[in-house]
PDB file of C-alpha atoms in Angstrom:
ATOM      1  CA  MET A1000     -35.453 -22.710 -14.229  1.00 57.00           C
ATOM      2  CA  PRO A1001     -34.419 -23.938 -10.749  1.00 69.00           C
ATOM      3  CA  ASN A1002     -37.145 -24.669  -8.257  1.00 72.00           C
ATOM      4  CA  ALA A1003     -37.548 -23.038  -4.851  1.00 73.00           C
ATOM      5  CA  LYS A1004     -35.706 -25.832  -3.026  1.00 78.00           C
ATOM      6  CA  GLU A1005     -32.619 -25.501  -5.220  1.00 79.00           C
ATOM      7  CA  ILE A1006     -32.552 -21.715  -4.845  1.00 77.00           C
ATOM      8  CA  LYS A1007     -32.940 -22.027  -1.077  1.00 80.00           C
ATOM      9  CA  GLY A1008     -29.989 -24.417  -1.014  1.00 81.00           C
ATOM     10  CA  ARG A1009     -27.814 -21.939  -2.935  1.00 82.00           C
ATOM     11  CA  ILE A1010     -28.816 -19.131  -0.562  1.00 82.00           C
ATOM     12  CA  ASN A1011     -27.809 -21.196   2.472  1.00 85.00           C
ATOM     13  CA  SER A1012     -24.511 -22.171   0.818  1.00 84.00           C
ATOM     14  CA  ILE A1013     -23.609 -18.541   0.046  1.00 82.00           C
ATOM     15  CA  LYS A1014     -24.517 -17.481   3.580  1.00 83.00           C
ATOM     16  CA  GLU A1015     -22.117 -20.095   4.980  1.00 85.00           C
ATOM     17  CA  THR A1016     -19.362 -18.924   2.616  1.00 83.00           C
ATOM     18  CA  ARG A1017     -19.993 -15.331   3.627  1.00 82.00           C
ATOM     19  CA  LYS A1018     -19.489 -16.272   7.279  1.00 83.00           C
ATOM     20  CA  ILE A1019     -16.028 -17.614   6.371  1.00 84.00           C
ATOM     21  CA  THR A1020     -15.012 -14.551   4.303  1.00 81.00           C
ATOM     22  CA  ASN A1021     -16.260 -12.208   7.016  1.00 84.00           C
ATOM     23  CA  ALA A1022     -14.281 -14.122   9.665  1.00 84.00           C
ATOM     24  CA  MET A1023     -11.138 -13.916   7.486  1.00 80.00           C
ATOM     25  CA  TYR A1024     -11.699 -10.166   7.100  1.00 80.00           C
ATOM     26  CA  LEU A1025     -11.870  -9.701  10.871  1.00 83.00           C
ATOM     27  CA  ILE A1026      -8.789 -11.884  11.482  1.00 80.00           C
ATOM     28  CA  SER A1027      -6.752  -9.965   8.875  1.00 78.00           C
ATOM     29  CA  SER A1028      -7.921  -6.672  10.357  1.00 79.00           C
ATOM     30  CA  ASN A1029      -6.645  -7.696  13.793  1.00 80.00           C
ATOM     31  CA  LYS A1030      -3.322  -8.971  12.416  1.00 77.00           C
ATOM     32  CA  LEU A1031      -2.856  -5.771  10.402  1.00 77.00           C
ATOM     33  CA  ARG A1032      -3.371  -3.604  13.469  1.00 79.00           C
ATOM     34  CA  LYS A1033      -0.704  -5.540  15.420  1.00 78.00           C
ATOM     35  CA  ALA A1034       1.721  -5.539  12.480  1.00 75.00           C
ATOM     36  CA  GLU A1035       1.332  -1.768  12.052  1.00 76.00           C
ATOM     37  CA  GLU A1036       2.390  -1.322  15.670  1.00 79.00           C
ATOM     38  CA  GLU A1037       5.497  -3.449  15.028  1.00 75.00           C
ATOM     39  CA  LEU A1038       6.249  -1.414  11.913  1.00 73.00           C
ATOM     40  CA  LYS A1039       6.151   1.828  13.920  1.00 76.00           C
ATOM     41  CA  LYS A1040       8.658   0.351  16.361  1.00 76.00           C
ATOM     42  CA  THR A1041      10.976  -0.654  13.496  1.00 73.00           C
ATOM     43  CA  ARG A1042      11.325   2.790  11.902  1.00 74.00           C
ATOM     44  CA  PRO A1043      13.286   4.547  14.701  1.00 78.00           C
ATOM     45  CA  TYR A1044      15.959   1.817  14.841  1.00 76.00           C
ATOM     46  CA  PHE A1045      16.338   1.749  11.070  1.00 76.00           C
ATOM     47  CA  ASN A1046      16.555   5.558  10.860  1.00 77.00           C
ATOM     48  CA  ALA A1047      19.088   5.713  13.716  1.00 79.00           C
ATOM     49  CA  VAL A1048      21.455   3.231  12.018  1.00 78.00           C
ATOM     50  CA  GLN A1049      21.078   5.082   8.712  1.00 77.00           C
ATOM     51  CA  LYS A1050      21.969   8.335  10.475  1.00 77.00           C
ATOM     52  CA  GLU A1051      25.173   6.812  11.878  1.00 77.00           C
ATOM     53  CA  ILE A1052      26.244   5.692   8.392  1.00 78.00           C
ATOM     54  CA  LYS A1053      25.606   9.240   7.164  1.00 77.00           C
ATOM     55  CA  ARG A1054      27.787  10.498  10.009  1.00 76.00           C
ATOM     56  CA  VAL A1055      30.676   8.357   8.726  1.00 75.00           C
ATOM     57  CA  PHE A1056      30.324   9.732   5.196  1.00 73.00           C
ATOM     58  CA  CYS A1057      30.069  13.209   6.657  1.00 72.00           C
ATOM     59  CA  VAL A1058      33.629  12.729   7.938  1.00 71.00           C
ATOM     60  CA  ASP A1059      34.965  11.145   4.732  1.00 72.00           C
ATOM     61  CA  GLU A1060      32.856  10.993   1.552  1.00 71.00           C
ATOM     62  CA  ASN A1061      35.471   9.046  -0.365  1.00 73.00           C
ATOM     63  CA  ILE A1062      36.032   6.225   2.099  1.00 76.00           C
ATOM     64  CA  GLU A1063      36.372   2.855   0.390  1.00 77.00           C
ATOM     65  CA  ASN A1064      34.300  -0.050   1.667  1.00 77.00           C
ATOM     66  CA  LYS A1065      33.271  -3.440   0.285  1.00 81.00           C
ATOM     67  CA  TYR A1066      29.594  -2.692   0.857  1.00 80.00           C
ATOM     68  CA  PHE A1067      29.579   0.481  -1.266  1.00 81.00           C
ATOM     69  CA  TYR A1068      30.252   1.391  -4.862  1.00 78.00           C
ATOM     70  CA  PRO A1069      33.645   3.095  -5.323  1.00 76.00           C
ATOM     71  CA  PRO A1070      33.773   6.910  -5.031  1.00 68.00           C
ATOM     72  CA  ASP A1071      34.328   7.380  -8.781  1.00 67.00           C
ATOM     73  CA  GLY A1072      30.949   5.913  -9.818  1.00 66.00           C
ATOM     74  CA  ASN A1073      28.824   2.797 -10.178  1.00 68.00           C
ATOM     75  CA  PRO A1074      30.616   0.406 -12.543  1.00 69.00           C
ATOM     76  CA  ASP A1075      28.872  -2.551 -14.148  1.00 71.00           C
ATOM     77  CA  LEU A1076      29.478  -5.685 -12.127  1.00 75.00           C
ATOM     78  CA  ASP A1077      29.673  -9.001 -13.931  1.00 78.00           C
ATOM     79  CA  GLY A1078      28.605 -11.988 -11.908  1.00 84.00           C
ATOM     80  CA  ALA A1079      25.693 -13.657 -10.193  1.00 86.00           C
ATOM     81  CA  TYR A1080      22.910 -11.711  -8.529  1.00 88.00           C
ATOM     82  CA  GLY A1081      21.010 -12.772  -5.440  1.00 89.00           C
ATOM     83  CA  TYR A1082      17.250 -12.253  -5.121  1.00 91.00           C
ATOM     84  CA  LEU A1083      15.461 -12.300  -1.773  1.00 92.00           C
ATOM     85  CA  VAL A1084      11.737 -12.718  -2.492  1.00 91.00           C
ATOM     86  CA  ILE A1085       9.119 -12.220   0.230  1.00 90.00           C
ATOM     87  CA  THR A1086       5.689 -13.733  -0.477  1.00 88.00           C
ATOM     88  CA  ALA A1087       2.793 -14.969   1.655  1.00 86.00           C
ATOM     89  CA  ASP A1088       2.165 -18.493   2.882  1.00 82.00           C
ATOM     90  CA  LYS A1089      -1.240 -18.709   1.201  1.00 79.00           C
ATOM     91  CA  GLY A1090      -3.460 -17.042  -1.366  1.00 77.00           C
ATOM     92  CA  LEU A1091      -6.867 -15.358  -1.009  1.00 75.00           C
ATOM     93  CA  ALA A1092      -5.118 -11.969  -0.981  1.00 76.00           C
ATOM     94  CA  GLY A1093      -6.013 -10.585  -4.393  1.00 76.00           C
ATOM     95  CA  ALA A1094      -3.007  -9.918  -6.634  1.00 82.00           C
ATOM     96  CA  TYR A1095      -0.552  -9.587  -3.723  1.00 82.00           C
ATOM     97  CA  ASN A1096       1.534 -12.693  -4.501  1.00 85.00           C
ATOM     98  CA  GLN A1097       1.192 -12.467  -8.293  1.00 87.00           C
ATOM     99  CA  ASN A1098       2.606  -8.924  -8.378  1.00 88.00           C
ATOM    100  CA  ILE A1099       5.690  -9.971  -6.388  1.00 89.00           C
ATOM    101  CA  LEU A1100       6.309 -13.012  -8.588  1.00 89.00           C
ATOM    102  CA  LYS A1101       5.915 -10.980 -11.799  1.00 89.00           C
ATOM    103  CA  GLU A1102       8.488  -8.448 -10.607  1.00 89.00           C
ATOM    104  CA  THR A1103      10.901 -11.233  -9.594  1.00 89.00           C
ATOM    105  CA  VAL A1104      10.604 -12.987 -12.960  1.00 88.00           C
ATOM    106  CA  ARG A1105      11.112  -9.654 -14.750  1.00 89.00           C
ATOM    107  CA  LEU A1106      14.332  -8.947 -12.837  1.00 87.00           C
ATOM    108  CA  MET A1107      15.679 -12.459 -13.355  1.00 86.00           C
ATOM    109  CA  GLN A1108      14.967 -12.398 -17.090  1.00 85.00           C
ATOM    110  CA  LYS A1109      16.692  -9.028 -17.350  1.00 83.00           C
ATOM    111  CA  HIS A1110      19.899 -10.580 -15.968  1.00 78.00           C
ATOM    112  CA  SER A1111      19.687 -14.028 -17.563  1.00 73.00           C
ATOM    113  CA  GLY A1112      22.817 -15.963 -18.456  1.00 66.00           C
ATOM    114  CA  PHE A1113      24.389 -15.886 -14.991  1.00 72.00           C
ATOM    115  CA  ASN A1114      24.087 -18.351 -12.129  1.00 81.00           C
ATOM    116  CA  ASP A1115      21.783 -16.131 -10.119  1.00 85.00           C
ATOM    117  CA  GLU A1116      20.629 -17.336  -6.731  1.00 87.00           C
ATOM    118  CA  LEU A1117      17.066 -17.218  -5.443  1.00 88.00           C
ATOM    119  CA  TYR A1118      16.173 -16.944  -1.745  1.00 90.00           C
ATOM    120  CA  VAL A1119      12.496 -17.246  -0.844  1.00 89.00           C
ATOM    121  CA  VAL A1120      10.387 -16.443   2.218  1.00 88.00           C
ATOM    122  CA  GLY A1121       6.779 -17.675   2.097  1.00 85.00           C
ATOM    123  CA  GLU A1122       5.136 -20.935   1.048  1.00 85.00           C
ATOM    124  CA  TYR A1123       3.363 -19.390  -1.949  1.00 87.00           C
ATOM    125  CA  GLY A1124       6.647 -18.307  -3.562  1.00 86.00           C
ATOM    126  CA  ARG A1125       8.315 -21.653  -2.813  1.00 86.00           C
ATOM    127  CA  HIS A1126       5.482 -23.539  -4.474  1.00 87.00           C
ATOM    128  CA  TYR A1127       5.459 -21.244  -7.513  1.00 88.00           C
ATOM    129  CA  PHE A1128       9.187 -21.426  -8.271  1.00 87.00           C
ATOM    130  CA  THR A1129       9.349 -25.179  -7.590  1.00 86.00           C
ATOM    131  CA  SER A1130       6.399 -25.892  -9.891  1.00 87.00           C
ATOM    132  CA  HIS A1131       7.984 -23.771 -12.656  1.00 84.00           C
ATOM    133  CA  GLY A1132      11.336 -25.545 -12.404  1.00 83.00           C
ATOM    134  CA  ILE A1133      13.208 -22.492 -11.060  1.00 82.00           C
ATOM    135  CA  ASN A1134      15.978 -23.504  -8.679  1.00 81.00           C
ATOM    136  CA  ILE A1135      15.840 -22.046  -5.155  1.00 81.00           C
ATOM    137  CA  GLU A1136      19.276 -21.625  -3.583  1.00 75.00           C
ATOM    138  CA  LYS A1137      17.901 -21.445  -0.050  1.00 70.00           C
ATOM    139  CA  SER A1138      14.314 -21.479   1.135  1.00 65.00           C
ATOM    140  CA  PHE A1139      13.819 -19.998   4.581  1.00 70.00           C
ATOM    141  CA  LEU A1140      11.297 -22.539   5.795  1.00 66.00           C
ATOM    142  CA  TYR A1141       9.799 -20.567   8.635  1.00 62.00           C
ATOM    143  CA  THR A1142       6.427 -18.970   8.068  1.00 63.00           C
ATOM    144  CA  ALA A1143       6.007 -15.463   6.648  1.00 68.00           C
ATOM    145  CA  GLN A1144       3.246 -14.899   9.208  1.00 73.00           C
ATOM    146  CA  ASN A1145       5.539 -14.065  12.113  1.00 76.00           C
ATOM    147  CA  PRO A1146       8.432 -11.756  11.142  1.00 81.00           C
ATOM    148  CA  THR A1147      11.063 -11.344  13.852  1.00 80.00           C
ATOM    149  CA  MET A1148      14.438  -9.622  14.133  1.00 83.00           C
ATOM    150  CA  ARG A1149      16.115 -12.991  14.731  1.00 85.00           C
ATOM    151  CA  ARG A1150      14.869 -14.298  11.410  1.00 86.00           C
ATOM    152  CA  ALA A1151      15.886 -11.094   9.646  1.00 87.00           C
ATOM    153  CA  ARG A1152      19.381 -11.477  11.123  1.00 87.00           C
ATOM    154  CA  GLU A1153      19.604 -15.074   9.879  1.00 88.00           C
ATOM    155  CA  ILE A1154      18.649 -13.985   6.354  1.00 88.00           C
ATOM    156  CA  CYS A1155      21.122 -11.102   6.500  1.00 89.00           C
ATOM    157  CA  TYR A1156      24.063 -13.287   7.523  1.00 89.00           C
ATOM    158  CA  THR A1157      23.238 -15.861   4.839  1.00 89.00           C
ATOM    159  CA  LEU A1158      23.238 -13.211   2.103  1.00 90.00           C
ATOM    160  CA  LEU A1159      26.290 -11.371   3.461  1.00 90.00           C
ATOM    161  CA  ASP A1160      28.259 -14.618   3.560  1.00 90.00           C
ATOM    162  CA  ARG A1161      27.611 -15.197  -0.154  1.00 89.00           C
ATOM    163  CA  TYR A1162      28.421 -11.552  -0.959  1.00 89.00           C
ATOM    164  CA  GLU A1163      31.683 -11.490   1.007  1.00 88.00           C
ATOM    165  CA  GLN A1164      32.803 -14.754  -0.598  1.00 88.00           C
ATOM    166  CA  GLY A1165      32.340 -13.124  -4.008  1.00 86.00           C
ATOM    167  CA  LYS A1166      29.607 -15.584  -5.029  1.00 88.00           C
ATOM    168  CA  LEU A1167      27.161 -12.689  -5.491  1.00 89.00           C
ATOM    169  CA  VAL A1168      28.022  -9.258  -6.879  1.00 88.00           C
ATOM    170  CA  LYS A1169      24.588  -7.722  -6.267  1.00 88.00           C
ATOM    171  CA  ILE A1170      21.719  -8.574  -3.948  1.00 90.00           C
ATOM    172  CA  TYR A1171      18.114  -7.486  -4.516  1.00 91.00           C
ATOM    173  CA  ILE A1172      15.100  -7.740  -2.249  1.00 92.00           C
ATOM    174  CA  ILE A1173      11.602  -7.943  -3.735  1.00 92.00           C
ATOM    175  CA  TYR A1174       8.782  -7.176  -1.321  1.00 90.00           C
ATOM    176  CA  THR A1175       5.595  -5.129  -0.975  1.00 86.00           C
ATOM    177  CA  ASP A1176       5.950  -1.743   0.665  1.00 83.00           C
ATOM    178  CA  TYR A1177       3.136  -0.717   2.994  1.00 81.00           C
ATOM    179  CA  SER A1178       2.433   3.000   3.252  1.00 74.00           C
ATOM    180  CA  GLY A1179      -1.092   2.834   4.652  1.00 68.00           C
ATOM    181  CA  SER A1180      -4.358   1.049   3.915  1.00 61.00           C
ATOM    182  CA  MET A1181      -4.733   2.866   0.581  1.00 63.00           C
ATOM    183  CA  SER A1182      -1.136   2.555  -0.632  1.00 64.00           C
ATOM    184  CA  THR A1183       0.856  -0.637  -1.233  1.00 74.00           C
ATOM    185  CA  ARG A1184       3.330  -1.253  -4.034  1.00 82.00           C
ATOM    186  CA  VAL A1185       5.828  -3.900  -5.073  1.00 86.00           C
ATOM    187  CA  CYS A1186       9.425  -2.772  -4.523  1.00 84.00           C
ATOM    188  CA  SER A1187      12.607  -4.235  -5.958  1.00 86.00           C
ATOM    189  CA  THR A1188      15.472  -2.659  -4.011  1.00 86.00           C
ATOM    190  CA  ARG A1189      19.183  -3.350  -4.343  1.00 87.00           C
ATOM    191  CA  LEU A1190      20.515  -4.293  -0.912  1.00 85.00           C
ATOM    192  CA  LEU A1191      24.183  -4.499  -1.913  1.00 85.00           C
ATOM    193  CA  PRO A1192      26.294  -2.743  -2.945  1.00 85.00           C
ATOM    194  CA  PHE A1193      24.982   0.615  -1.679  1.00 82.00           C
ATOM    195  CA  GLN A1194      25.083   3.869  -3.582  1.00 79.00           C
ATOM    196  CA  ARG A1195      27.024   6.529  -1.718  1.00 73.00           C
ATOM    197  CA  ALA A1196      24.600   9.282  -2.718  1.00 72.00           C
ATOM    198  CA  LYS A1197      21.945   7.695  -0.501  1.00 72.00           C
ATOM    199  CA  PHE A1198      24.064   8.336   2.594  1.00 71.00           C
ATOM    200  CA  ILE A1199      25.471  11.751   1.724  1.00 67.00           C
ATOM    201  CA  SER A1200      23.488  14.327   3.662  1.00 55.00           C
ATOM    202  CA  GLY A1201      22.197  17.647   2.460  1.00 55.00           C
ATOM    203  CA  ASP A1202      23.639  20.918   3.735  1.00 49.00           C
ATOM    204  CA  GLU A1203      21.256  21.345   6.691  1.00 50.00           C
ATOM    205  CA  GLU A1204      21.558  17.735   7.853  1.00 50.00           C
ATOM    206  CA  GLN A1205      25.323  17.822   7.400  1.00 50.00           C
ATOM    207  CA  GLU A1206      25.578  20.871   9.614  1.00 50.00           C
ATOM    208  CA  GLU A1207      23.584  19.084  12.301  1.00 52.00           C
ATOM    209  CA  LEU A1208      25.829  16.013  12.100  1.00 51.00           C
ATOM    210  CA  ASN A1209      28.964  18.150  12.237  1.00 52.00           C
ATOM    211  CA  ARG A1210      27.896  19.784  15.486  1.00 50.00           C
ATOM    212  CA  ALA A1211      28.551  16.544  17.387  1.00 53.00           C
ATOM    213  CA  ASP A1212      32.245  15.704  17.618  1.00 59.00           C
ATOM    214  CA  PHE A1213      32.804  11.948  17.216  1.00 63.00           C
ATOM    215  CA  GLU A1214      35.921   9.833  17.103  1.00 67.00           C
ATOM    216  CA  PHE A1215      35.754   6.548  15.192  1.00 67.00           C
ATOM    217  CA  GLU A1216      37.886   3.699  16.518  1.00 68.00           C
ATOM    218  CA  PRO A1217      39.716   1.735  15.275  1.00 72.00           C
ATOM    219  CA  SER A1218      38.907   3.306  11.873  1.00 72.00           C
ATOM    220  CA  LEU A1219      36.045   4.568   9.730  1.00 72.00           C
ATOM    221  CA  GLY A1220      36.202   1.419   7.589  1.00 72.00           C
ATOM    222  CA  LYS A1221      35.937  -0.912  10.596  1.00 80.00           C
ATOM    223  CA  VAL A1222      33.008   1.087  11.957  1.00 78.00           C
ATOM    224  CA  LEU A1223      31.209   0.759   8.622  1.00 79.00           C
ATOM    225  CA  ASP A1224      31.902  -2.975   8.553  1.00 78.00           C
ATOM    226  CA  ASN A1225      30.157  -3.274  11.932  1.00 82.00           C
ATOM    227  CA  ILE A1226      27.247  -0.919  11.200  1.00 83.00           C
ATOM    228  CA  VAL A1227      26.226  -2.141   7.739  1.00 84.00           C
ATOM    229  CA  PRO A1228      25.138  -5.685   8.773  1.00 86.00           C
ATOM    230  CA  GLY A1229      22.879  -4.115  11.403  1.00 85.00           C
ATOM    231  CA  TYR A1230      21.497  -1.730   8.793  1.00 86.00           C
ATOM    232  CA  ILE A1231      20.779  -4.577   6.368  1.00 88.00           C
ATOM    233  CA  THR A1232      19.180  -6.633   9.143  1.00 88.00           C
ATOM    234  CA  GLY A1233      16.938  -3.694  10.006  1.00 85.00           C
ATOM    235  CA  PHE A1234      16.030  -3.205   6.353  1.00 86.00           C
ATOM    236  CA  ILE A1235      15.142  -6.882   5.894  1.00 89.00           C
ATOM    237  CA  TYR A1236      13.085  -6.907   9.086  1.00 87.00           C
ATOM    238  CA  SER A1237      11.269  -3.776   7.954  1.00 85.00           C
ATOM    239  CA  ALA A1238      10.601  -5.435   4.562  1.00 87.00           C
ATOM    240  CA  LEU A1239       9.235  -8.562   6.284  1.00 88.00           C
ATOM    241  CA  VAL A1240       6.862  -6.498   8.426  1.00 86.00           C
ATOM    242  CA  ASP A1241       5.938  -4.287   5.453  1.00 85.00           C
ATOM    243  CA  SER A1242       5.101  -7.372   3.414  1.00 85.00           C
ATOM    244  CA  PHE A1243       3.056  -8.868   6.235  1.00 84.00           C
ATOM    245  CA  CYS A1244       1.066  -5.622   6.591  1.00 83.00           C
ATOM    246  CA  SER A1245       0.518  -5.483   2.825  1.00 82.00           C
ATOM    247  CA  GLU A1246      -0.623  -9.115   2.766  1.00 82.00           C
ATOM    248  CA  GLN A1247      -3.206  -8.552   5.499  1.00 82.00           C
ATOM    249  CA  ASN A1248      -4.380  -5.358   3.828  1.00 82.00           C
ATOM    250  CA  ALA A1249      -4.735  -7.165   0.486  1.00 81.00           C
ATOM    251  CA  ARG A1250      -6.632 -10.014   2.153  1.00 81.00           C
ATOM    252  CA  MET A1251      -8.962  -7.555   3.874  1.00 80.00           C
ATOM    253  CA  THR A1252      -9.689  -5.900   0.528  1.00 80.00           C
ATOM    254  CA  ALA A1253     -10.282  -9.273  -1.156  1.00 81.00           C
ATOM    255  CA  MET A1254     -12.582 -10.510   1.625  1.00 84.00           C
ATOM    256  CA  ASP A1255     -14.483  -7.210   1.650  1.00 82.00           C
ATOM    257  CA  SER A1256     -15.066  -7.578  -2.104  1.00 82.00           C
ATOM    258  CA  ALA A1257     -16.156 -11.189  -1.545  1.00 82.00           C
ATOM    259  CA  ASN A1258     -18.640 -10.055   1.113  1.00 83.00           C
ATOM    260  CA  THR A1259     -20.020  -7.373  -1.209  1.00 84.00           C
ATOM    261  CA  ASN A1260     -20.397  -9.864  -4.061  1.00 86.00           C
ATOM    262  CA  ALA A1261     -22.073 -12.352  -1.725  1.00 85.00           C
ATOM    263  CA  ASP A1262     -24.585  -9.697  -0.648  1.00 84.00           C
ATOM    264  CA  GLU A1263     -25.383  -8.904  -4.294  1.00 86.00           C
ATOM    265  CA  ILE A1264     -25.837 -12.587  -5.164  1.00 85.00           C
ATOM    266  CA  LEU A1265     -28.017 -13.139  -2.088  1.00 84.00           C
ATOM    267  CA  SER A1266     -30.174 -10.185  -3.105  1.00 85.00           C
ATOM    268  CA  GLN A1267     -30.633 -11.606  -6.620  1.00 85.00           C
ATOM    269  CA  LEU A1268     -31.317 -15.114  -5.343  1.00 82.00           C
ATOM    270  CA  SER A1269     -33.818 -13.823  -2.772  1.00 83.00           C
ATOM    271  CA  MET A1270     -35.680 -12.000  -5.520  1.00 84.00           C
ATOM    272  CA  GLN A1271     -35.586 -15.087  -7.729  1.00 81.00           C
ATOM    273  CA  TYR A1272     -36.746 -17.251  -4.805  1.00 77.00           C
ATOM    274  CA  ASN A1273     -39.641 -14.897  -4.111  1.00 81.00           C
ATOM    275  CA  HIS A1274     -40.673 -14.981  -7.799  1.00 80.00           C
ATOM    276  CA  VAL A1275     -40.576 -18.782  -7.876  1.00 76.00           C
ATOM    277  CA  ARG A1276     -42.462 -19.053  -4.604  1.00 78.00           C
ATOM    278  CA  GLN A1277     -45.041 -16.495  -5.742  1.00 79.00           C
ATOM    279  CA  GLY A1278     -45.414 -18.391  -9.002  1.00 76.00           C
ATOM    280  CA  ALA A1279     -45.974 -21.651  -7.089  1.00 74.00           C
ATOM    281  CA  ILE A1280     -48.566 -19.980  -4.840  1.00 76.00           C
ATOM    282  CA  THR A1281     -50.335 -18.471  -7.840  1.00 78.00           C
ATOM    283  CA  GLN A1282     -50.378 -21.851  -9.572  1.00 75.00           C
ATOM    284  CA  GLU A1283     -51.870 -23.508  -6.473  1.00 75.00           C
ATOM    285  CA  ILE A1284     -54.566 -20.829  -6.227  1.00 77.00           C
ATOM    286  CA  THR A1285     -55.316 -21.246  -9.922  1.00 77.00           C
ATOM    287  CA  GLU A1286     -55.611 -25.014  -9.547  1.00 73.00           C
ATOM    288  CA  VAL A1287     -57.904 -24.672  -6.487  1.00 73.00           C
ATOM    289  CA  SER A1288     -60.065 -22.102  -8.278  1.00 74.00           C
ATOM    290  CA  SER A1289     -60.294 -24.296 -11.378  1.00 75.00           C
ATOM    291  CA  GLY A1290     -61.268 -27.280  -9.234  1.00 72.00           C
ATOM    292  CA  ALA A1291     -63.925 -25.228  -7.446  1.00 71.00           C
ATOM    293  CA  ARG A1292     -65.393 -24.036 -10.738  1.00 76.00           C
ATOM    294  CA  SER A1293     -65.471 -27.569 -12.105  1.00 76.00           C
ATOM    295  CA  ARG A1294     -67.218 -28.767  -8.938  1.00 75.00           C
ATOM    296  CA  ARG A1295     -69.869 -26.047  -9.176  1.00 76.00           C
ATOM    297  CA  ALA A1296     -70.457 -26.823 -12.848  1.00 73.00           C
ATOM    298  CA  LYS A1297     -70.855 -30.517 -12.086  1.00 73.00           C
ATOM    299  CA  ASN A1298     -73.340 -29.807  -9.264  1.00 74.00           C
ATOM    300  CA  GLU A1299     -75.374 -27.556 -11.551  1.00 72.00           C
ATOM    301  CA  ARG A1300     -75.570 -30.276 -14.242  1.00 74.00           C
ATOM    302  CA  GLU A1301     -76.674 -32.858 -11.687  1.00 73.00           C
ATOM    303  CA  ALA A1302     -79.322 -30.476 -10.295  1.00 65.00           C
TER     304      ALA A1302
END
């Protein structure tokens, strides 16, 4: 059984660790609040661009475009897929990174046999795929901690260039969707090509779009070619911010659990320390009492 000094040392060590986990909780809480504000600013732009694409399809549902499946359905496309994976730069965020990596590996195994290309944001994902011998086509080396529209645009143009050259027939993005502090989930969404049904409005929305009379110059196809890159950029930026919010939320949850566990361990150690200390005090009292009794007995014999 450890002595009082050893237990006291463990208590001090856990208290120091708890200071670190509590500081990380507060930092993540502050970052999450700022990222949520950025996310709220992102939604209107993304929704506005999506509405303009719907307006084009409201004029002509059967328009042909390289970014969309043909009007007669979604045929199987043979060729390489591209995967954009968004992870964190570090761990200590529960199962946040592991869930993203599991989903990525599942998708890649499902489409094995082709020269698929992997694009990674975040140091954790880069380290994982490199250590497992999985080739990364392009690693966006900037940090995942500071998502910006400029970086989203760079990613978009890189992926679009491969798609337009015919090197990739489909592009997926794997990220964590943030819907509030109690709801985060890993999403694997196909960026390209788009399904037309997603941009075909319902009756009420179509009536609203038809009320405004628009002319598209030079043509509907050219307008789509200009709008879609902006839409994809907005989607990627939204995914980057979503992932950042989810990471901070996961880290807050992990640090809160660490703080709770530390409190429980400190409570147990304090009780154990008190028992050991009480036992030492009792032993000292017993030894003093025994010595006093022996002294009295000796004095009585001498008398």
